[in-house]
Structures are given as structure tokens and as C-alpha cells.
PDB file of C-alpha atoms and ligand atoms in Angstrom:
ATOM      1  CA  UNK A 250      -0.069  -0.118   0.037  1.00  0.00           C
ATOM      2  CA  UNK A 251       2.800   2.372  -0.801  1.00  0.00           C
ATOM      3  CA  UNK A 252       1.211   4.258  -3.726  1.00  0.00           C
ATOM      4  CA  UNK A 253       2.938   7.548  -3.820  1.00  0.00           C
ATOM      5  CA  UNK A 254       2.514  10.500  -6.100  1.00  0.00           C
ATOM      6  CA  UNK A 255       5.416  12.928  -5.702  1.00  0.00           C
ATOM      7  CA  UNK A 256       6.422  15.957  -7.652  1.00  0.00           C
ATOM      8  CA  UNK A 257       9.177  18.335  -6.447  1.00  0.00           C
ATOM      9  CA  UNK A 258       9.868  21.810  -6.869  1.00  0.00           C
ATOM     10  CA  UNK A 259      12.758  24.185  -5.938  1.00  0.00           C
ATOM     11  CA  UNK A 260      10.275  25.876  -3.558  1.00  0.00           C
ATOM     12  CA  UNK A 261      10.341  22.851  -1.355  1.00  0.00           C
ATOM     13  CA  UNK A 262      13.948  21.981  -0.834  1.00  0.00           C
ATOM     14  CA  UNK A 263      12.931  18.675   0.501  1.00  0.00           C
ATOM     15  CA  UNK A 264      13.724  15.093  -0.721  1.00  0.00           C
ATOM     16  CA  UNK A 265      11.540  12.470   0.975  1.00  0.00           C
ATOM     17  CA  UNK A 266       8.558  12.772   3.402  1.00  0.00           C
ATOM     18  CA  UNK A 267       8.966   9.333   4.785  1.00  0.00           C
ATOM     19  CA  UNK A 268       9.842   9.831   8.410  1.00  0.00           C
ATOM     20  CA  UNK A 269      11.098  13.503   7.954  1.00  0.00           C
ATOM     21  CA  UNK A 270       9.317  15.972  10.420  1.00  0.00           C
ATOM     22  CA  UNK A 271       6.420  17.843   8.675  1.00  0.00           C
ATOM     23  CA  UNK A 272       7.977  21.057   9.880  1.00  0.00           C
ATOM     24  CA  UNK A 273      10.853  20.575   7.451  1.00  0.00           C
ATOM     25  CA  UNK A 274       8.392  20.524   4.641  1.00  0.00           C
ATOM     26  CA  UNK A 275       6.670  23.549   5.794  1.00  0.00           C
ATOM     27  CA  UNK A 276      10.258  25.145   6.177  1.00  0.00           C
ATOM     28  CA  UNK A 277       8.950  28.148   8.271  1.00  0.00           C
ATOM     29  CA  UNK A 278      10.951  31.283   7.840  1.00  0.00           C
ATOM     30  CA  UNK A 279      11.793  33.896  10.539  1.00  0.00           C
ATOM     31  CA  UNK A 280       9.011  36.433  10.612  1.00  0.00           C
ATOM     32  CA  UNK A 281       6.624  34.417   8.319  1.00  0.00           C
ATOM     33  CA  UNK A 282       3.087  34.438   9.481  1.00  0.00           C
ATOM     34  CA  UNK A 283       1.790  30.889   9.838  1.00  0.00           C
ATOM     35  CA  UNK A 284      -1.497  29.293  10.931  1.00  0.00           C
ATOM     36  CA  UNK A 285      -1.400  25.889  12.501  1.00  0.00           C
ATOM     37  CA  UNK A 286      -4.954  24.519  11.561  1.00  0.00           C
ATOM     38  CA  UNK A 287      -6.351  21.989  14.065  1.00  0.00           C
ATOM     39  CA  UNK A 288      -3.534  22.684  16.494  1.00  0.00           C
ATOM     40  CA  UNK A 289      -4.778  20.557  19.329  1.00  0.00           C
ATOM     41  CA  UNK A 290      -2.639  21.169  22.365  1.00  0.00           C
ATOM     42  CA  UNK A 291      -0.050  23.115  20.431  1.00  0.00           C
ATOM     43  CA  UNK A 292       2.786  20.768  19.953  1.00  0.00           C
ATOM     44  CA  UNK A 293       3.177  21.448  16.280  1.00  0.00           C
ATOM     45  CA  UNK A 294       2.435  25.221  16.787  1.00  0.00           C
ATOM     46  CA  UNK A 295       5.482  25.328  19.042  1.00  0.00           C
ATOM     47  CA  UNK A 296       7.681  23.569  16.596  1.00  0.00           C
ATOM     48  CA  UNK A 297       6.789  26.173  13.923  1.00  0.00           C
ATOM     49  CA  UNK A 298       7.406  29.030  16.378  1.00  0.00           C
ATOM     50  CA  UNK A 299      10.837  27.620  17.292  1.00  0.00           C
ATOM     51  CA  UNK A 300      11.847  28.349  13.556  1.00  0.00           C
ATOM     52  CA  UNK A 301      11.082  31.959  14.363  1.00  0.00           C
ATOM     53  CA  UNK A 302       7.666  32.116  12.533  1.00  0.00           C
ATOM     54  CA  UNK A 303       4.787  34.095  13.975  1.00  0.00           C
ATOM     55  CA  UNK A 304       2.240  31.438  14.402  1.00  0.00           C
ATOM     56  CA  UNK A 305      -1.471  31.205  15.302  1.00  0.00           C
ATOM     57  CA  UNK A 306      -2.850  27.941  16.403  1.00  0.00           C
ATOM     58  CA  UNK A 307      -6.536  27.372  15.647  1.00  0.00           C
ATOM     59  CA  UNK A 308      -8.709  24.523  16.949  1.00  0.00           C
ATOM     60  CA  UNK A 309     -12.456  23.889  17.165  1.00  0.00           C
ATOM     61  CA  UNK A 310     -12.248  22.597  20.654  1.00  0.00           C
ATOM     62  CA  UNK A 311     -12.061  25.125  23.432  1.00  0.00           C
ATOM     63  CA  UNK A 312     -10.521  22.601  25.840  1.00  0.00           C
ATOM     64  CA  UNK A 313      -7.732  22.033  23.434  1.00  0.00           C
ATOM     65  CA  UNK A 314      -7.053  25.585  23.049  1.00  0.00           C
ATOM     66  CA  UNK A 315      -7.083  26.195  26.807  1.00  0.00           C
ATOM     67  CA  UNK A 316      -4.534  23.391  27.197  1.00  0.00           C
ATOM     68  CA  UNK A 317      -2.355  24.671  24.389  1.00  0.00           C
ATOM     69  CA  UNK A 318      -2.496  28.277  25.968  1.00  0.00           C
ATOM     70  CA  UNK A 319      -1.389  26.746  29.338  1.00  0.00           C
ATOM     71  CA  UNK A 320       1.346  24.865  27.820  1.00  0.00           C
ATOM     72  CA  UNK A 321       2.722  27.665  25.651  1.00  0.00           C
ATOM     73  CA  UNK A 322       1.697  30.955  27.074  1.00  0.00           C
ATOM     74  CA  UNK A 323       4.023  32.955  24.751  1.00  0.00           C
ATOM     75  CA  UNK A 324       2.148  31.655  21.701  1.00  0.00           C
ATOM     76  CA  UNK A 325      -1.230  32.804  20.113  1.00  0.00           C
ATOM     77  CA  UNK A 326      -4.169  30.466  19.943  1.00  0.00           C
ATOM     78  CA  UNK A 327      -7.797  30.863  19.011  1.00  0.00           C
ATOM     79  CA  UNK A 328     -10.926  28.665  19.058  1.00  0.00           C
ATOM     80  CA  UNK A 329     -12.156  28.413  15.443  1.00  0.00           C
ATOM     81  CA  UNK A 330     -13.833  25.795  13.057  1.00  0.00           C
ATOM     82  CA  UNK A 331     -11.632  25.062   9.966  1.00  0.00           C
ATOM     83  CA  UNK A 332     -14.738  24.936   7.804  1.00  0.00           C
ATOM     84  CA  UNK A 333     -15.678  28.584   8.564  1.00  0.00           C
ATOM     85  CA  UNK A 334     -12.605  30.446  10.010  1.00  0.00           C
ATOM     86  CA  UNK A 335     -11.642  33.814   8.478  1.00  0.00           C
ATOM     87  CA  UNK A 336      -8.519  35.861   9.084  1.00  0.00           C
ATOM     88  CA  UNK A 337      -8.022  39.727   9.231  1.00  0.00           C
ATOM     89  CA  UNK A 338      -4.786  39.458   7.081  1.00  0.00           C
ATOM     90  CA  UNK A 339      -3.196  37.186   4.539  1.00  0.00           C
ATOM     91  CA  UNK A 340      -0.933  34.549   5.908  1.00  0.00           C
ATOM     92  CA  UNK A 341       2.172  33.047   4.338  1.00  0.00           C
ATOM     93  CA  UNK A 342       1.324  29.507   5.046  1.00  0.00           C
ATOM     94  CA  UNK A 343      -1.241  27.343   6.614  1.00  0.00           C
ATOM     95  CA  UNK A 344       0.041  24.034   8.156  1.00  0.00           C
ATOM     96  CA  UNK A 345      -1.891  21.074   9.640  1.00  0.00           C
ATOM     97  CA  UNK A 346      -0.628  17.993  11.207  1.00  0.00           C
ATOM     98  CA  UNK A 347      -2.886  14.975  11.983  1.00  0.00           C
ATOM     99  CA  UNK A 348      -6.145  17.119  12.234  1.00  0.00           C
ATOM    100  CA  UNK A 349      -7.590  17.201   8.622  1.00  0.00           C
ATOM    101  CA  UNK A 350      -8.953  13.766   8.998  1.00  0.00           C
ATOM    102  CA  UNK A 351     -11.255  14.869  11.833  1.00  0.00           C
ATOM    103  CA  UNK A 352     -12.689  17.722   9.583  1.00  0.00           C
ATOM    104  CA  UNK A 353     -15.279  15.566   7.833  1.00  0.00           C
ATOM    105  CA  UNK A 354     -18.216  17.921   7.348  1.00  0.00           C
ATOM    106  CA  UNK A 355     -16.891  19.528   4.002  1.00  0.00           C
ATOM    107  CA  UNK A 356     -13.274  19.145   3.065  1.00  0.00           C
ATOM    108  CA  UNK A 357     -13.823  21.444   0.249  1.00  0.00           C
ATOM    109  CA  UNK A 358     -14.875  24.282   2.616  1.00  0.00           C
ATOM    110  CA  UNK A 359     -11.735  23.780   4.681  1.00  0.00           C
ATOM    111  CA  UNK A 360      -9.622  24.139   1.506  1.00  0.00           C
ATOM    112  CA  UNK A 361     -11.660  27.299   0.603  1.00  0.00           C
ATOM    113  CA  UNK A 362     -11.139  28.959   4.062  1.00  0.00           C
ATOM    114  CA  UNK A 363      -7.387  27.986   3.765  1.00  0.00           C
ATOM    115  CA  UNK A 364      -7.308  29.529   0.264  1.00  0.00           C
ATOM    116  CA  UNK A 365      -8.939  32.785   1.625  1.00  0.00           C
ATOM    117  CA  UNK A 366      -6.476  32.936   4.487  1.00  0.00           C
ATOM    118  CA  UNK A 367      -3.288  32.694   2.327  1.00  0.00           C
ATOM    119  CA  UNK A 368      -1.715  35.434   0.126  1.00  0.00           C
ATOM    120  CA  UNK A 369      -1.268  34.378  -3.458  1.00  0.00           C
ATOM    121  CA  UNK A 370       1.792  32.214  -3.528  1.00  0.00           C
ATOM    122  CA  UNK A 371       1.137  31.174   0.109  1.00  0.00           C
ATOM    123  CA  UNK A 372       1.662  27.495   1.053  1.00  0.00           C
ATOM    124  CA  UNK A 373      -0.849  24.940   2.321  1.00  0.00           C
ATOM    125  CA  UNK A 374       1.262  21.947   3.923  1.00  0.00           C
ATOM    126  CA  UNK A 375      -0.264  19.169   5.797  1.00  0.00           C
ATOM    127  CA  UNK A 376      -0.350  15.476   6.859  1.00  0.00           C
ATOM    128  CA  UNK A 377      -3.574  13.461   7.554  1.00  0.00           C
ATOM    129  CA  UNK A 378      -4.702   9.919   7.512  1.00  0.00           C
ATOM    130  CA  UNK A 379      -4.928   8.804   3.837  1.00  0.00           C
ATOM    131  CA  UNK A 380      -7.101   6.004   2.238  1.00  0.00           C
ATOM    132  CA  UNK A 381      -6.512   2.745   3.999  1.00  0.00           C
ATOM    133  CA  UNK A 382      -5.473   4.456   7.186  1.00  0.00           C
ATOM    134  CA  UNK A 383      -6.327   2.116  10.095  1.00  0.00           C
ATOM    135  CA  UNK A 384      -7.825  -0.498   7.829  1.00  0.00           C
ATOM    136  CA  UNK A 385      -7.245  -3.312  10.268  1.00  0.00           C
ATOM    137  CA  UNK A 386      -8.558  -1.501  13.302  1.00  0.00           C
ATOM    138  CA  UNK A 387     -11.531  -0.433  11.287  1.00  0.00           C
ATOM    139  CA  UNK A 388     -12.299  -4.008  10.131  1.00  0.00           C
ATOM    140  CA  UNK A 389     -11.887  -5.355  13.704  1.00  0.00           C
ATOM    141  CA  UNK A 390     -14.255  -2.698  15.061  1.00  0.00           C
ATOM    142  CA  UNK A 391     -16.847  -3.364  12.246  1.00  0.00           C
ATOM    143  CA  UNK A 392     -16.564  -7.133  12.691  1.00  0.00           C
ATOM    144  CA  UNK A 393     -16.848  -6.886  16.553  1.00  0.00           C
ATOM    145  CA  UNK A 394     -19.891  -4.473  16.233  1.00  0.00           C
ATOM    146  CA  UNK A 395     -21.609  -6.990  13.941  1.00  0.00           C
ATOM    147  CA  UNK A 396     -20.759  -9.857  16.194  1.00  0.00           C
ATOM    148  CA  UNK A 397     -22.527  -8.074  19.167  1.00  0.00           C
ATOM    149  CA  UNK A 398     -25.676  -7.268  17.133  1.00  0.00           C
ATOM    150  CA  UNK A 399     -24.816  -3.599  17.011  1.00  0.00           C
ATOM    151  CA  UNK A 400     -25.238  -1.519  13.798  1.00  0.00           C
ATOM    152  CA  UNK A 401     -22.213  -0.074  11.987  1.00  0.00           C
ATOM    153  CA  UNK A 402     -19.941   1.933  14.235  1.00  0.00           C
ATOM    154  CA  UNK A 403     -19.723   5.626  13.697  1.00  0.00           C
ATOM    155  CA  UNK A 404     -16.228   6.403  12.440  1.00  0.00           C
ATOM    156  CA  UNK A 405     -15.772   9.985  12.521  1.00  0.00           C
ATOM    157  CA  UNK A 406     -12.746  10.332  10.079  1.00  0.00           C
ATOM    158  CA  UNK A 407     -11.941  11.424   6.527  1.00  0.00           C
ATOM    159  CA  UNK A 408      -9.226   9.342   4.822  1.00  0.00           C
ATOM    160  CA  UNK A 409      -8.892  10.628   1.287  1.00  0.00           C
ATOM    161  CA  UNK A 410      -6.854   8.857  -1.639  1.00  0.00           C
ATOM    162  CA  UNK A 411      -4.088  10.994  -2.944  1.00  0.00           C
ATOM    163  CA  UNK A 412      -6.185  11.337  -6.331  1.00  0.00           C
ATOM    164  CA  UNK A 413      -9.144  12.682  -4.462  1.00  0.00           C
ATOM    165  CA  UNK A 414      -7.211  15.105  -2.296  1.00  0.00           C
ATOM    166  CA  UNK A 415      -5.164  16.591  -5.200  1.00  0.00           C
ATOM    167  CA  UNK A 416      -8.304  17.024  -7.174  1.00  0.00           C
ATOM    168  CA  UNK A 417      -9.894  18.982  -4.136  1.00  0.00           C
ATOM    169  CA  UNK A 418      -6.740  21.151  -3.850  1.00  0.00           C
ATOM    170  CA  UNK A 419      -6.518  21.870  -7.532  1.00  0.00           C
ATOM    171  CA  UNK A 420     -10.079  22.626  -7.755  1.00  0.00           C
ATOM    172  CA  UNK A 421      -9.793  24.876  -4.851  1.00  0.00           C
ATOM    173  CA  UNK A 422      -7.319  27.195  -6.347  1.00  0.00           C
ATOM    174  CA  UNK A 423      -4.024  25.401  -5.389  1.00  0.00           C
ATOM    175  CA  UNK A 424      -1.058  23.952  -7.246  1.00  0.00           C
ATOM    176  CA  UNK A 425       0.037  20.715  -5.777  1.00  0.00           C
ATOM    177  CA  UNK A 426       3.791  20.494  -5.475  1.00  0.00           C
ATOM    178  CA  UNK A 427       4.147  17.294  -3.366  1.00  0.00           C
ATOM    179  CA  UNK A 428       1.865  14.437  -2.334  1.00  0.00           C
ATOM    180  CA  UNK A 429       2.804  11.276  -0.809  1.00  0.00           C
ATOM    181  CA  UNK A 430       0.757   8.338   0.398  1.00  0.00           C
ATOM    182  CA  UNK A 431       2.744   5.888   2.588  1.00  0.00           C
ATOM    183  CA  UNK A 432       2.388   3.276   5.298  1.00  0.00           C
ATOM    184  CA  UNK A 433       3.513   4.583   8.719  1.00  0.00           C
ATOM    185  CA  UNK A 434       3.009   1.696  11.293  1.00  0.00           C
ATOM    186  CA  UNK A 435       3.057   3.362  14.631  1.00  0.00           C
ATOM    187  CA  UNK A 436       3.578   2.104  18.097  1.00  0.00           C
ATOM    188  CA  UNK A 437       0.450   2.589  20.237  1.00  0.00           C
ATOM    189  CA  UNK A 438       1.539   4.323  23.419  1.00  0.00           C
ATOM    190  CA  UNK A 439      -1.900   5.460  24.631  1.00  0.00           C
ATOM    191  CA  UNK A 440      -2.430   2.528  26.812  1.00  0.00           C
ATOM    192  CA  UNK A 441      -1.372  -1.026  27.596  1.00  0.00           C
ATOM    193  CA  UNK A 442      -4.693  -2.573  26.154  1.00  0.00           C
ATOM    194  CA  UNK A 443      -3.861  -2.150  22.556  1.00  0.00           C
ATOM    195  CA  UNK A 444      -6.616  -1.754  19.930  1.00  0.00           C
ATOM    196  CA  UNK A 445      -9.375  -1.385  22.878  1.00  0.00           C
ATOM    197  CA  UNK A 446      -7.529   1.582  24.246  1.00  0.00           C
ATOM    198  CA  UNK A 447      -7.151   2.973  20.660  1.00  0.00           C
ATOM    199  CA  UNK A 448     -10.686   2.747  20.208  1.00  0.00           C
ATOM    200  CA  UNK A 449     -11.452   4.303  23.609  1.00  0.00           C
ATOM    201  CA  UNK A 450      -9.284   7.285  22.859  1.00  0.00           C
ATOM    202  CA  UNK A 451      -9.956   7.826  19.150  1.00  0.00           C
ATOM    203  CA  UNK A 452     -13.389   6.364  18.381  1.00  0.00           C
ATOM    204  CA  UNK A 453     -15.359   7.581  21.409  1.00  0.00           C
ATOM    205  CA  UNK A 454     -18.229   8.500  19.184  1.00  0.00           C
ATOM    206  CA  UNK A 455     -18.589   4.863  18.173  1.00  0.00           C
ATOM    207  CA  UNK A 456     -18.903   3.937  21.715  1.00  0.00           C
ATOM    208  CA  UNK A 457     -21.567   6.367  22.628  1.00  0.00           C
ATOM    209  CA  UNK A 458     -24.379   4.207  21.557  1.00  0.00           C
ATOM    210  CA  UNK A 459     -23.056   1.006  22.952  1.00  0.00           C
ATOM    211  CA  UNK A 460     -24.832  -0.302  26.149  1.00  0.00           C
ATOM    212  CA  UNK A 461     -22.412   0.245  29.075  1.00  0.00           C
ATOM    213  CA  UNK A 462     -22.330  -3.485  29.945  1.00  0.00           C
ATOM    214  CA  UNK A 463     -21.274  -4.420  26.377  1.00  0.00           C
ATOM    215  CA  UNK A 464     -18.257  -1.956  26.123  1.00  0.00           C
ATOM    216  CA  UNK A 465     -15.729  -4.188  27.819  1.00  0.00           C
ATOM    217  CA  UNK A 466     -16.563  -7.334  26.105  1.00  0.00           C
ATOM    218  CA  UNK A 467     -16.896  -5.535  22.863  1.00  0.00           C
ATOM    219  CA  UNK A 468     -13.453  -4.035  23.037  1.00  0.00           C
ATOM    220  CA  UNK A 469     -12.108  -7.434  24.148  1.00  0.00           C
ATOM    221  CA  UNK A 470     -13.420  -8.739  20.754  1.00  0.00           C
ATOM    222  CA  UNK A 471     -11.822  -5.896  18.942  1.00  0.00           C
ATOM    223  CA  UNK A 472      -8.419  -6.773  20.541  1.00  0.00           C
ATOM    224  CA  UNK A 473      -8.860 -10.487  19.483  1.00  0.00           C
ATOM    225  CA  UNK A 474      -9.789  -9.680  16.044  1.00  0.00           C
ATOM    226  CA  UNK A 475      -6.967  -6.973  15.512  1.00  0.00           C
ATOM    227  CA  UNK A 476      -4.223  -8.847  17.327  1.00  0.00           C
ATOM    228  CA  UNK A 477      -3.131 -11.190  14.434  1.00  0.00           C
ATOM    229  CA  UNK A 478      -2.443  -8.077  12.335  1.00  0.00           C
ATOM    230  CA  UNK A 479      -1.359  -5.500  14.876  1.00  0.00           C
ATOM    231  CA  UNK A 480       0.108  -7.090  17.949  1.00  0.00           C
ATOM    232  CA  UNK A 481       3.920  -7.733  17.849  1.00  0.00           C
ATOM    233  CA  UNK A 482       6.156  -9.196  20.629  1.00  0.00           C
ATOM    234  CA  UNK A 483       7.295  -5.562  21.287  1.00  0.00           C
ATOM    235  CA  UNK A 484       3.722  -4.280  21.564  1.00  0.00           C
ATOM    236  CA  UNK A 485       0.798  -2.960  19.548  1.00  0.00           C
ATOM    237  CA  UNK A 486       1.215  -1.242  16.392  1.00  0.00           C
ATOM    238  CA  UNK A 487      -1.389   1.072  14.738  1.00  0.00           C
ATOM    239  CA  UNK A 488      -1.546   0.530  10.822  1.00  0.00           C
ATOM    240  CA  UNK A 489      -1.443   4.252  10.082  1.00  0.00           C
ATOM    241  CA  UNK A 490      -1.268   5.354   6.381  1.00  0.00           C
ATOM    242  CA  UNK A 491      -0.267   9.033   5.864  1.00  0.00           C
ATOM    243  CA  UNK A 492      -1.157  11.499   3.266  1.00  0.00           C
ATOM    244  CA  UNK A 493       1.285  14.326   3.143  1.00  0.00           C
ATOM    245  CA  UNK A 494       1.061  17.169   0.754  1.00  0.00           C
ATOM    246  CA  UNK A 495       2.532  20.634  -0.118  1.00  0.00           C
ATOM    247  CA  UNK A 496       0.534  22.991  -2.142  1.00  0.00           C
ATOM    248  CA  UNK A 497       0.774  26.660  -3.288  1.00  0.00           C
ATOM    249  CA  UNK A 498      -2.006  29.261  -3.653  1.00  0.00           C
ATOM    250  CA  UNK A 499      -2.315  30.083  -7.321  1.00  0.00           C
ATOM    251  CA  UNK A 500      -1.853  33.677  -8.332  1.00  0.00           C
ATOM    252  CA  UNK A 501      -5.241  35.690  -8.087  1.00  0.00           C
ATOM    253  CA  UNK A 502      -7.336  35.236 -11.182  1.00  0.00           C
ATOM    254  CA  UNK A 503      -6.504  31.664 -11.658  1.00  0.00           C
ATOM    255  CA  UNK A 504      -8.981  30.261  -9.134  1.00  0.00           C
ATOM    256  CA  UNK A 505     -11.964  28.439 -10.637  1.00  0.00           C
ATOM    257  CA  UNK A 506     -15.101  30.499 -10.790  1.00  0.00           C
ATOM    258  CA  UNK A 507     -17.859  29.497  -8.466  1.00  0.00           C
ATOM    259  CA  UNK A 508     -20.452  27.364 -10.255  1.00  0.00           C
ATOM    260  CA  UNK A 509     -23.822  28.875 -11.405  1.00  0.00           C
ATOM    261  CA  UNK A 510     -24.702  31.722 -13.615  1.00  0.00           C
ATOM    262  CA  UNK A 511     -22.850  34.947 -13.196  1.00  0.00           C
ATOM    263  CA  UNK A 512     -24.778  37.481 -11.006  1.00  0.00           C
ATOM    264  CA  UNK A 513     -25.173  39.882 -14.120  1.00  0.00           C
ATOM    265  CA  UNK A 514     -26.636  37.118 -16.094  1.00  0.00           C
ATOM    266  CA  UNK A 515     -23.618  36.918 -18.225  1.00  0.00           C
ATOM    267  CA  UNK A 516     -24.192  40.361 -19.847  1.00  0.00           C
ATOM    268  CA  UNK A 517     -20.885  42.057 -20.812  1.00  0.00           C
TER     269      UNK A 517
HETATM  270  C1  BEZ B 810      -4.539   9.269  12.607  1.00  0.00           C
HETATM  271  O1  BEZ B 810      -4.425   8.785  11.572  1.00  0.00           O
HETATM  272  O2  BEZ B 810      -3.574   9.917  12.976  1.00  0.00           O
HETATM  273  C2  BEZ B 810      -5.679   8.949  13.492  1.00  0.00           C
HETATM  274  C3  BEZ B 810      -6.726   8.428  12.812  1.00  0.00           C
HETATM  275  C4  BEZ B 810      -7.895   8.141  13.454  1.00  0.00           C
HETATM  276  C5  BEZ B 810      -8.009   8.419  14.767  1.00  0.00           C
HETATM  277  C6  BEZ B 810      -6.750   8.965  15.417  1.00  0.00           C
HETATM  278  C7  BEZ B 810      -5.687   9.292  14.743  1.00  0.00           C
END
């Protein structure tokens, strides 16, 4: 599952995304104005700030922003929804690490807001779960839910294919400079109980409708089903697949026109 589309450009002095920190692909410059979209508790925001950029972390969850502000009191954070956020000034770059896959409502409106926040030539650099992400975990969940007579689990993520996301970026007024889709097996460090702990942390909405007395046996079954693929002697490994991209906002005047007739009815 190592399907990769990669194009390089001298604007990105970067050779391979495999394992390299995302901040190196972003390559923040001192004084640049950068947004960290879906900043969570601010870890990536702080990495960007360490390079000398002026960074604003945005997240939809007030509790994340509260935690980020407590951890990094010298940095700027704001509560905002990526589907609707606006900015008072143009930014040099928008970056996003492991957050875009939670923004499921309308990926195109997220891209449109990022476009509006950037100056022409500004960069949009990100990493999210790509198609096939967590496939073994998801199949284990779906099977366990079925075995227990429950409906389909609610899976609150968006894991696009590279082709789909590239098309969305191009249609949204960006030139795609780099796009990688790669397996990234990742040690599960959230808890000792492997896939069950992962579901408790990352798929809480799927557990919301499960009768409380079924939760433990259900998650035990998830562990049994996922173990052959994901449990190693050294511990549990999540079957993450990453989609990593770098895109540039096209110059003004090249963004596609909105669909529908022009407001003046097409008159010259
Ligand atoms: C991830 O790919 O980073 C991820 C996906 C779903 C839930 C949590 C994390």
C-alpha cells in the first residue's frame, strides 16, 4: 500500500517525506505569518514557532485551546472551526498535522477557507490519514460490532486517496507540489490494552451508543480480531497510512469561478 505521487519543486528543498518532520516540509522562515490549523494542544504550533515564525494555532475545541495556551503561554491560539474560520490579514502559510482527517463535514470548505487565508503564493502544507488508514483497526471494529448485534460503528474520520485530495486542492485554487501516500506503522502508546485503548481514545463517538455493559466485552473482541495483524512481541502497532502534501495558492485570477450563472446574467 505504498502508492505515491510525488512532484518536487525548488520551492520545497525537501527530498523525502518518509519519516522527516512535517515542519521541514513547511520550512517556516523567521517572521513568516503561519496558521497551524487543528492545532490541538499546540505541539506542532510550538515547533513552527521555534523556527522564528509568527504562528497562530486554531482549533475547534475550546478545551484544546485552553490546554495549548497553558502549555505555551507565549504563543497565540484561537478557537475556530476550520470550515468557517476567517482571518483579518493574509498569511504566508497554513499548516496542519494529523487534524484534517477529523474535519469531515466538508473538506472543500476547509480548503476554501485556507485559500482565503493565504496570500497568493502562500503555502498549504499538511499531513492526514490517507485512504487505507487504520484499515485493520476499522475491520476489527466493524466485525466486533456485527458480532454483538450492533449497527455499523460511527467512524468520524475522513481518509482521502491521493487522487481525491489532489483534485480537491487543484479545484480549490492550489497547485500541488508534493503529495505522498505511505504506510506509517506506529507504536500505540496510549495504553497497555492495544486496539481496545485506541478505540476508547480515538473512536469515542462509536462507543456512545453501545450499552455500557457491552463495552468491555466488545473491546475485548476488537483486540482478539486486531491482534493477528497489529500485535507484535514488542507491543501493539497501529496501521497508520499518511497522506502528506505541499501546495501553493495560485496567483489571483486563476482560481476556478464558483459554479452557477454569473450575477449579471452573463451580460458584458
Ligand atoms: C491518525 O491517523 O492519526 C488517526 C486516525 C484516526 C484516529 C486517530 C488518529
